[in-house]
Amino acid sequence: MKFFIDTANLAQIKEAEDLGVLDGVTTNPSLMAKEGIKGEANILKHYVDICNIVSGDVSAEVISTEFEGIKKEGEALASLHKQIVVKVPMIKDGVKALKYFSSKGIKTNCTLVFSAGQALLAAKAGATYVSPFIGRLDDVSTDGLDLIRDIRTIYDNYRYKTQILAASVRHPMHIINCAKLGADVATCPLSAITALLKHPLTDSGLAQFLADAKK
Ligand code: G3P
């Protein structure tokens, strides 16, 4: 299973990269705004800065919602760096754009996916990644993990190559359950990745070993 970090914070990306388990980064307009990145030039530079920290795929989201705009924006983003993956919303023109980018060999991440039908469309359009938002489904009393399970079944039935990128991951159990269900990638906040490290028996066991080593 691949781990992506879901942030535009360079320090957190560096910390996750230094841990040695990071496979990529996802961002979105809200995460860029959270870091105070404003203006087209600054936004584009920030994507390049992220690409220079990690060696894997970096999702950069378009903000256009009609085909020509998505195409223009996505091509500009893809030309920034070979690691850029163009993130496209699951809307009608987005599906058309996924197909277009796929035909041009541009990697894509279909975002804001909340149903198996949307994930099926993304795969048919040739998306590299599909991003089901499991935490936001949980927020509305719908089990996000059921969606991961359904998408895995559908993609396996037809051998779709689109990778399931579990998004809106909030805590370590989301990561573990997504791994059990066969999601290809989980994109997570740094806190969820580092929470996987923790176990009280590890801490107490280490304390005992270190104490005994002094004897
Ligand atoms: O990867 C999508 C993610 O950024 C959304 O997460 O926590 O805002 O639902 P959240």
PDB file of C-alpha atoms in Angstrom, residues 5-210:
ATOM      1  CA  ILE A   5       0.475  12.850   2.594  1.00  0.00           C
ATOM      2  CA  ASP A   6      -2.573  15.072   2.230  1.00  0.00           C
ATOM      3  CA  THR A   7      -1.193  18.559   2.829  1.00  0.00           C
ATOM      4  CA  ALA A   8       0.473  21.527   1.184  1.00  0.00           C
ATOM      5  CA  ASN A   9       2.632  22.166   4.272  1.00  0.00           C
ATOM      6  CA  LEU A  10       6.261  21.823   3.181  1.00  0.00           C
ATOM      7  CA  ALA A  11       7.576  21.081   6.689  1.00  0.00           C
ATOM      8  CA  GLN A  12       5.107  18.222   7.145  1.00  0.00           C
ATOM      9  CA  ILE A  13       5.871  16.852   3.681  1.00  0.00           C
ATOM     10  CA  LYS A  14       9.598  16.937   4.531  1.00  0.00           C
ATOM     11  CA  GLU A  15       8.986  15.223   7.886  1.00  0.00           C
ATOM     12  CA  ALA A  16       7.001  12.417   6.210  1.00  0.00           C
ATOM     13  CA  GLU A  17       9.610  12.079   3.456  1.00  0.00           C
ATOM     14  CA  ASP A  18      12.388  11.843   6.063  1.00  0.00           C
ATOM     15  CA  LEU A  19      10.502   8.991   7.736  1.00  0.00           C
ATOM     16  CA  GLY A  20      11.163   7.020   4.549  1.00  0.00           C
ATOM     17  CA  VAL A  21       7.634   5.726   3.972  1.00  0.00           C
ATOM     18  CA  LEU A  22       6.187   8.450   1.747  1.00  0.00           C
ATOM     19  CA  ASP A  23       5.102   7.641  -1.801  1.00  0.00           C
ATOM     20  CA  GLY A  24       3.489  10.921  -2.860  1.00  0.00           C
ATOM     21  CA  VAL A  25       1.481  14.019  -1.965  1.00  0.00           C
ATOM     22  CA  THR A  26      -2.076  15.192  -2.543  1.00  0.00           C
ATOM     23  CA  THR A  27      -3.204  18.790  -2.287  1.00  0.00           C
ATOM     24  CA  ASN A  28      -6.439  20.637  -2.939  1.00  0.00           C
ATOM     25  CA  PRO A  29      -7.427  24.320  -3.068  1.00  0.00           C
ATOM     26  CA  SER A  30      -8.454  24.267   0.613  1.00  0.00           C
ATOM     27  CA  LEU A  31      -5.081  22.845   1.684  1.00  0.00           C
ATOM     28  CA  MET A  32      -3.230  25.455  -0.426  1.00  0.00           C
ATOM     29  CA  ALA A  33      -5.342  28.254   1.119  1.00  0.00           C
ATOM     30  CA  LYS A  34      -4.596  26.876   4.599  1.00  0.00           C
ATOM     31  CA  GLU A  35      -0.881  27.455   3.922  1.00  0.00           C
ATOM     32  CA  GLY A  36      -1.616  30.994   2.676  1.00  0.00           C
ATOM     33  CA  ILE A  37      -0.469  30.225  -0.889  1.00  0.00           C
ATOM     34  CA  LYS A  38      -2.163  32.820  -3.110  1.00  0.00           C
ATOM     35  CA  GLY A  39      -1.822  33.919  -6.735  1.00  0.00           C
ATOM     36  CA  GLU A  40      -1.147  31.733  -9.753  1.00  0.00           C
ATOM     37  CA  ALA A  41       2.638  32.166  -9.792  1.00  0.00           C
ATOM     38  CA  ASN A  42       2.978  31.326  -6.090  1.00  0.00           C
ATOM     39  CA  ILE A  43       0.671  28.332  -6.421  1.00  0.00           C
ATOM     40  CA  LEU A  44       2.627  26.911  -9.368  1.00  0.00           C
ATOM     41  CA  LYS A  45       5.931  27.498  -7.571  1.00  0.00           C
ATOM     42  CA  HIS A  46       4.583  25.735  -4.500  1.00  0.00           C
ATOM     43  CA  TYR A  47       3.764  22.608  -6.552  1.00  0.00           C
ATOM     44  CA  VAL A  48       7.330  22.584  -7.870  1.00  0.00           C
ATOM     45  CA  ASP A  49       8.677  23.022  -4.319  1.00  0.00           C
ATOM     46  CA  ILE A  50       6.652  19.976  -3.248  1.00  0.00           C
ATOM     47  CA  CYS A  51       7.968  17.945  -6.214  1.00  0.00           C
ATOM     48  CA  ASN A  52      11.502  18.828  -5.160  1.00  0.00           C
ATOM     49  CA  ILE A  53      10.949  17.327  -1.689  1.00  0.00           C
ATOM     50  CA  VAL A  54       9.400  13.993  -2.680  1.00  0.00           C
ATOM     51  CA  SER A  55      10.103  11.518  -5.451  1.00  0.00           C
ATOM     52  CA  GLY A  56       6.518  10.303  -6.025  1.00  0.00           C
ATOM     53  CA  ASP A  57       3.320  11.632  -7.557  1.00  0.00           C
ATOM     54  CA  VAL A  58       2.037  15.076  -6.497  1.00  0.00           C
ATOM     55  CA  SER A  59      -1.638  15.843  -7.135  1.00  0.00           C
ATOM     56  CA  ALA A  60      -2.393  19.441  -8.171  1.00  0.00           C
ATOM     57  CA  GLU A  61      -6.058  20.333  -8.541  1.00  0.00           C
ATOM     58  CA  VAL A  62      -7.658  22.350 -11.345  1.00  0.00           C
ATOM     59  CA  ILE A  63     -10.245  24.959 -10.412  1.00  0.00           C
ATOM     60  CA  SER A  64     -11.959  25.217 -13.807  1.00  0.00           C
ATOM     61  CA  THR A  65     -15.252  23.384 -14.147  1.00  0.00           C
ATOM     62  CA  GLU A  66     -15.697  23.370 -17.928  1.00  0.00           C
ATOM     63  CA  PHE A  67     -13.771  21.160 -20.352  1.00  0.00           C
ATOM     64  CA  GLU A  68     -11.637  23.766 -22.159  1.00  0.00           C
ATOM     65  CA  GLY A  69     -10.614  25.400 -18.895  1.00  0.00           C
ATOM     66  CA  ILE A  70      -9.796  22.076 -17.214  1.00  0.00           C
ATOM     67  CA  LYS A  71      -7.778  21.039 -20.274  1.00  0.00           C
ATOM     68  CA  LYS A  72      -5.766  24.289 -20.349  1.00  0.00           C
ATOM     69  CA  GLU A  73      -5.156  24.337 -16.613  1.00  0.00           C
ATOM     70  CA  GLY A  74      -4.323  20.632 -16.452  1.00  0.00           C
ATOM     71  CA  GLU A  75      -1.817  20.862 -19.295  1.00  0.00           C
ATOM     72  CA  ALA A  76      -0.123  23.820 -17.608  1.00  0.00           C
ATOM     73  CA  LEU A  77       0.059  21.924 -14.309  1.00  0.00           C
ATOM     74  CA  ALA A  78       1.378  18.748 -15.980  1.00  0.00           C
ATOM     75  CA  SER A  79       4.099  20.744 -17.754  1.00  0.00           C
ATOM     76  CA  LEU A  80       5.417  22.029 -14.408  1.00  0.00           C
ATOM     77  CA  HIS A  81       7.066  18.762 -13.386  1.00  0.00           C
ATOM     78  CA  LYS A  82       6.964  15.091 -14.372  1.00  0.00           C
ATOM     79  CA  GLN A  83       5.641  14.149 -10.922  1.00  0.00           C
ATOM     80  CA  ILE A  84       2.494  16.267 -11.247  1.00  0.00           C
ATOM     81  CA  VAL A  85      -0.832  14.418 -11.375  1.00  0.00           C
ATOM     82  CA  VAL A  86      -3.749  16.574 -12.537  1.00  0.00           C
ATOM     83  CA  LYS A  87      -6.573  16.423 -10.010  1.00  0.00           C
ATOM     84  CA  VAL A  88      -9.979  16.753 -11.665  1.00  0.00           C
ATOM     85  CA  PRO A  89     -13.404  16.895  -9.964  1.00  0.00           C
ATOM     86  CA  MET A  90     -16.017  14.208 -10.672  1.00  0.00           C
ATOM     87  CA  ILE A  91     -18.285  16.327 -12.861  1.00  0.00           C
ATOM     88  CA  LYS A  92     -19.403  15.847 -16.468  1.00  0.00           C
ATOM     89  CA  ASP A  93     -16.670  18.010 -18.002  1.00  0.00           C
ATOM     90  CA  GLY A  94     -14.212  16.467 -15.566  1.00  0.00           C
ATOM     91  CA  VAL A  95     -14.944  12.988 -16.946  1.00  0.00           C
ATOM     92  CA  LYS A  96     -14.358  14.305 -20.482  1.00  0.00           C
ATOM     93  CA  ALA A  97     -11.094  15.851 -19.327  1.00  0.00           C
ATOM     94  CA  LEU A  98      -9.981  12.603 -17.658  1.00  0.00           C
ATOM     95  CA  LYS A  99     -10.431  10.838 -20.989  1.00  0.00           C
ATOM     96  CA  TYR A 100      -8.537  13.607 -22.800  1.00  0.00           C
ATOM     97  CA  PHE A 101      -5.615  13.634 -20.331  1.00  0.00           C
ATOM     98  CA  SER A 102      -5.464   9.842 -20.406  1.00  0.00           C
ATOM     99  CA  SER A 103      -5.140   9.907 -24.216  1.00  0.00           C
ATOM    100  CA  LYS A 104      -2.249  12.375 -23.855  1.00  0.00           C
ATOM    101  CA  GLY A 105      -0.415  10.293 -21.241  1.00  0.00           C
ATOM    102  CA  ILE A 106      -1.072  12.873 -18.492  1.00  0.00           C
ATOM    103  CA  LYS A 107      -1.656  11.298 -15.074  1.00  0.00           C
ATOM    104  CA  THR A 108      -4.920  12.164 -13.322  1.00  0.00           C
ATOM    105  CA  ASN A 109      -6.598  11.914  -9.941  1.00  0.00           C
ATOM    106  CA  CYS A 110     -10.396  12.034 -10.025  1.00  0.00           C
ATOM    107  CA  THR A 111     -11.468  13.786  -6.830  1.00  0.00           C
ATOM    108  CA  LEU A 112     -14.667  14.292  -4.818  1.00  0.00           C
ATOM    109  CA  VAL A 113     -15.839  10.721  -5.395  1.00  0.00           C
ATOM    110  CA  PHE A 114     -18.641   9.581  -3.112  1.00  0.00           C
ATOM    111  CA  SER A 115     -20.253   6.660  -4.965  1.00  0.00           C
ATOM    112  CA  ALA A 116     -19.297   3.442  -6.739  1.00  0.00           C
ATOM    113  CA  GLY A 117     -20.949   4.724  -9.931  1.00  0.00           C
ATOM    114  CA  GLN A 118     -18.701   7.778  -9.955  1.00  0.00           C
ATOM    115  CA  ALA A 119     -15.657   5.539  -9.432  1.00  0.00           C
ATOM    116  CA  LEU A 120     -16.741   3.314 -12.325  1.00  0.00           C
ATOM    117  CA  LEU A 121     -16.992   6.368 -14.613  1.00  0.00           C
ATOM    118  CA  ALA A 122     -13.546   7.579 -13.520  1.00  0.00           C
ATOM    119  CA  ALA A 123     -12.014   4.191 -14.359  1.00  0.00           C
ATOM    120  CA  LYS A 124     -13.756   4.049 -17.731  1.00  0.00           C
ATOM    121  CA  ALA A 125     -12.406   7.526 -18.498  1.00  0.00           C
ATOM    122  CA  GLY A 126      -8.890   6.245 -17.756  1.00  0.00           C
ATOM    123  CA  ALA A 127      -8.136   8.043 -14.473  1.00  0.00           C
ATOM    124  CA  THR A 128      -4.796   7.079 -12.935  1.00  0.00           C
ATOM    125  CA  TYR A 129      -6.232   7.466  -9.427  1.00  0.00           C
ATOM    126  CA  VAL A 130      -9.746   7.717  -8.032  1.00  0.00           C
ATOM    127  CA  SER A 131     -10.239   9.515  -4.714  1.00  0.00           C
ATOM    128  CA  PRO A 132     -13.185   8.314  -2.614  1.00  0.00           C
ATOM    129  CA  PHE A 133     -13.559  10.661   0.389  1.00  0.00           C
ATOM    130  CA  ILE A 134     -14.162   8.228   3.221  1.00  0.00           C
ATOM    131  CA  GLY A 135     -14.060  10.646   6.159  1.00  0.00           C
ATOM    132  CA  ARG A 136     -16.671  12.946   4.621  1.00  0.00           C
ATOM    133  CA  LEU A 137     -18.964   9.953   4.067  1.00  0.00           C
ATOM    134  CA  ASP A 138     -18.483   8.948   7.708  1.00  0.00           C
ATOM    135  CA  ASP A 139     -19.408  12.554   8.607  1.00  0.00           C
ATOM    136  CA  VAL A 140     -22.860  12.027   7.075  1.00  0.00           C
ATOM    137  CA  SER A 141     -23.451   8.647   8.753  1.00  0.00           C
ATOM    138  CA  THR A 142     -22.478   6.584   5.706  1.00  0.00           C
ATOM    139  CA  ASP A 143     -19.644   4.072   6.068  1.00  0.00           C
ATOM    140  CA  GLY A 144     -16.825   5.301   3.815  1.00  0.00           C
ATOM    141  CA  LEU A 145     -15.162   1.880   4.004  1.00  0.00           C
ATOM    142  CA  ASP A 146     -18.151   0.287   2.244  1.00  0.00           C
ATOM    143  CA  LEU A 147     -17.347   2.496  -0.733  1.00  0.00           C
ATOM    144  CA  ILE A 148     -13.710   1.329  -0.791  1.00  0.00           C
ATOM    145  CA  ARG A 149     -14.941  -2.290  -0.694  1.00  0.00           C
ATOM    146  CA  ASP A 150     -17.391  -1.707  -3.575  1.00  0.00           C
ATOM    147  CA  ILE A 151     -14.848   0.060  -5.762  1.00  0.00           C
ATOM    148  CA  ARG A 152     -12.273  -2.700  -5.136  1.00  0.00           C
ATOM    149  CA  THR A 153     -14.831  -5.331  -6.243  1.00  0.00           C
ATOM    150  CA  ILE A 154     -15.800  -3.413  -9.388  1.00  0.00           C
ATOM    151  CA  TYR A 155     -12.229  -2.643 -10.417  1.00  0.00           C
ATOM    152  CA  ASP A 156     -11.153  -6.250  -9.816  1.00  0.00           C
ATOM    153  CA  ASN A 157     -14.155  -7.602 -11.774  1.00  0.00           C
ATOM    154  CA  TYR A 158     -13.075  -5.699 -14.876  1.00  0.00           C
ATOM    155  CA  ARG A 159      -9.341  -5.422 -14.179  1.00  0.00           C
ATOM    156  CA  TYR A 160      -9.415  -1.618 -14.263  1.00  0.00           C
ATOM    157  CA  LYS A 161      -5.923  -0.210 -13.690  1.00  0.00           C
ATOM    158  CA  THR A 162      -7.195   2.938 -11.920  1.00  0.00           C
ATOM    159  CA  GLN A 163      -5.692   3.026  -8.432  1.00  0.00           C
ATOM    160  CA  ILE A 164      -7.988   3.467  -5.447  1.00  0.00           C
ATOM    161  CA  LEU A 165      -6.645   6.413  -3.469  1.00  0.00           C
ATOM    162  CA  ALA A 166      -8.529   6.512  -0.175  1.00  0.00           C
ATOM    163  CA  ALA A 167      -8.909  10.200   0.688  1.00  0.00           C
ATOM    164  CA  SER A 168     -10.359  12.233   3.525  1.00  0.00           C
ATOM    165  CA  VAL A 169      -8.580   9.785   5.806  1.00  0.00           C
ATOM    166  CA  ARG A 170      -8.740  11.062   9.366  1.00  0.00           C
ATOM    167  CA  HIS A 171      -7.111   8.493  11.671  1.00  0.00           C
ATOM    168  CA  PRO A 172      -4.947   5.358  11.763  1.00  0.00           C
ATOM    169  CA  MET A 173      -7.879   2.903  11.745  1.00  0.00           C
ATOM    170  CA  HIS A 174      -8.974   4.381   8.412  1.00  0.00           C
ATOM    171  CA  ILE A 175      -5.523   3.498   7.045  1.00  0.00           C
ATOM    172  CA  ILE A 176      -5.548  -0.028   8.490  1.00  0.00           C
ATOM    173  CA  ASN A 177      -9.073  -0.766   7.249  1.00  0.00           C
ATOM    174  CA  CYS A 178      -8.287   0.620   3.788  1.00  0.00           C
ATOM    175  CA  ALA A 179      -5.222  -1.637   3.678  1.00  0.00           C
ATOM    176  CA  LYS A 180      -7.392  -4.643   4.666  1.00  0.00           C
ATOM    177  CA  LEU A 181      -9.820  -3.806   1.872  1.00  0.00           C
ATOM    178  CA  GLY A 182      -7.084  -3.477  -0.744  1.00  0.00           C
ATOM    179  CA  ALA A 183      -7.020   0.265  -1.399  1.00  0.00           C
ATOM    180  CA  ASP A 184      -3.903   0.978  -3.453  1.00  0.00           C
ATOM    181  CA  VAL A 185      -3.105   4.254  -1.699  1.00  0.00           C
ATOM    182  CA  ALA A 186      -4.166   6.135   1.425  1.00  0.00           C
ATOM    183  CA  THR A 187      -3.627   9.880   1.502  1.00  0.00           C
ATOM    184  CA  CYS A 188      -3.432  10.965   5.098  1.00  0.00           C
ATOM    185  CA  PRO A 189      -2.557  13.812   7.417  1.00  0.00           C
ATOM    186  CA  LEU A 190       0.893  13.390   8.989  1.00  0.00           C
ATOM    187  CA  SER A 191      -0.798  12.740  12.356  1.00  0.00           C
ATOM    188  CA  ALA A 192      -2.514   9.590  11.020  1.00  0.00           C
ATOM    189  CA  ILE A 193       0.743   8.231   9.598  1.00  0.00           C
ATOM    190  CA  THR A 194       2.730   8.822  12.785  1.00  0.00           C
ATOM    191  CA  ALA A 195      -0.131   7.423  14.901  1.00  0.00           C
ATOM    192  CA  LEU A 196       0.584   4.045  13.273  1.00  0.00           C
ATOM    193  CA  LEU A 197       3.882   4.037  15.181  1.00  0.00           C
ATOM    194  CA  LYS A 198       2.298   4.190  18.573  1.00  0.00           C
ATOM    195  CA  HIS A 199       1.701   1.332  20.962  1.00  0.00           C
ATOM    196  CA  PRO A 200       1.956   1.569  24.762  1.00  0.00           C
ATOM    197  CA  LEU A 201       3.555  -1.892  24.952  1.00  0.00           C
ATOM    198  CA  THR A 202       6.293  -0.680  22.584  1.00  0.00           C
ATOM    199  CA  ASP A 203       6.957   2.298  24.886  1.00  0.00           C
ATOM    200  CA  SER A 204       6.943   0.283  28.110  1.00  0.00           C
ATOM    201  CA  GLY A 205       8.940  -2.547  26.534  1.00  0.00           C
ATOM    202  CA  LEU A 206      11.600  -0.135  25.288  1.00  0.00           C
ATOM    203  CA  ALA A 207      11.789   1.601  28.662  1.00  0.00           C
ATOM    204  CA  GLN A 208      12.365  -1.801  30.299  1.00  0.00           C
ATOM    205  CA  PHE A 209      15.040  -2.810  27.762  1.00  0.00           C
ATOM    206  CA  LEU A 210      16.889   0.480  28.236  1.00  0.00           C
TER     207      LEU A 210
END
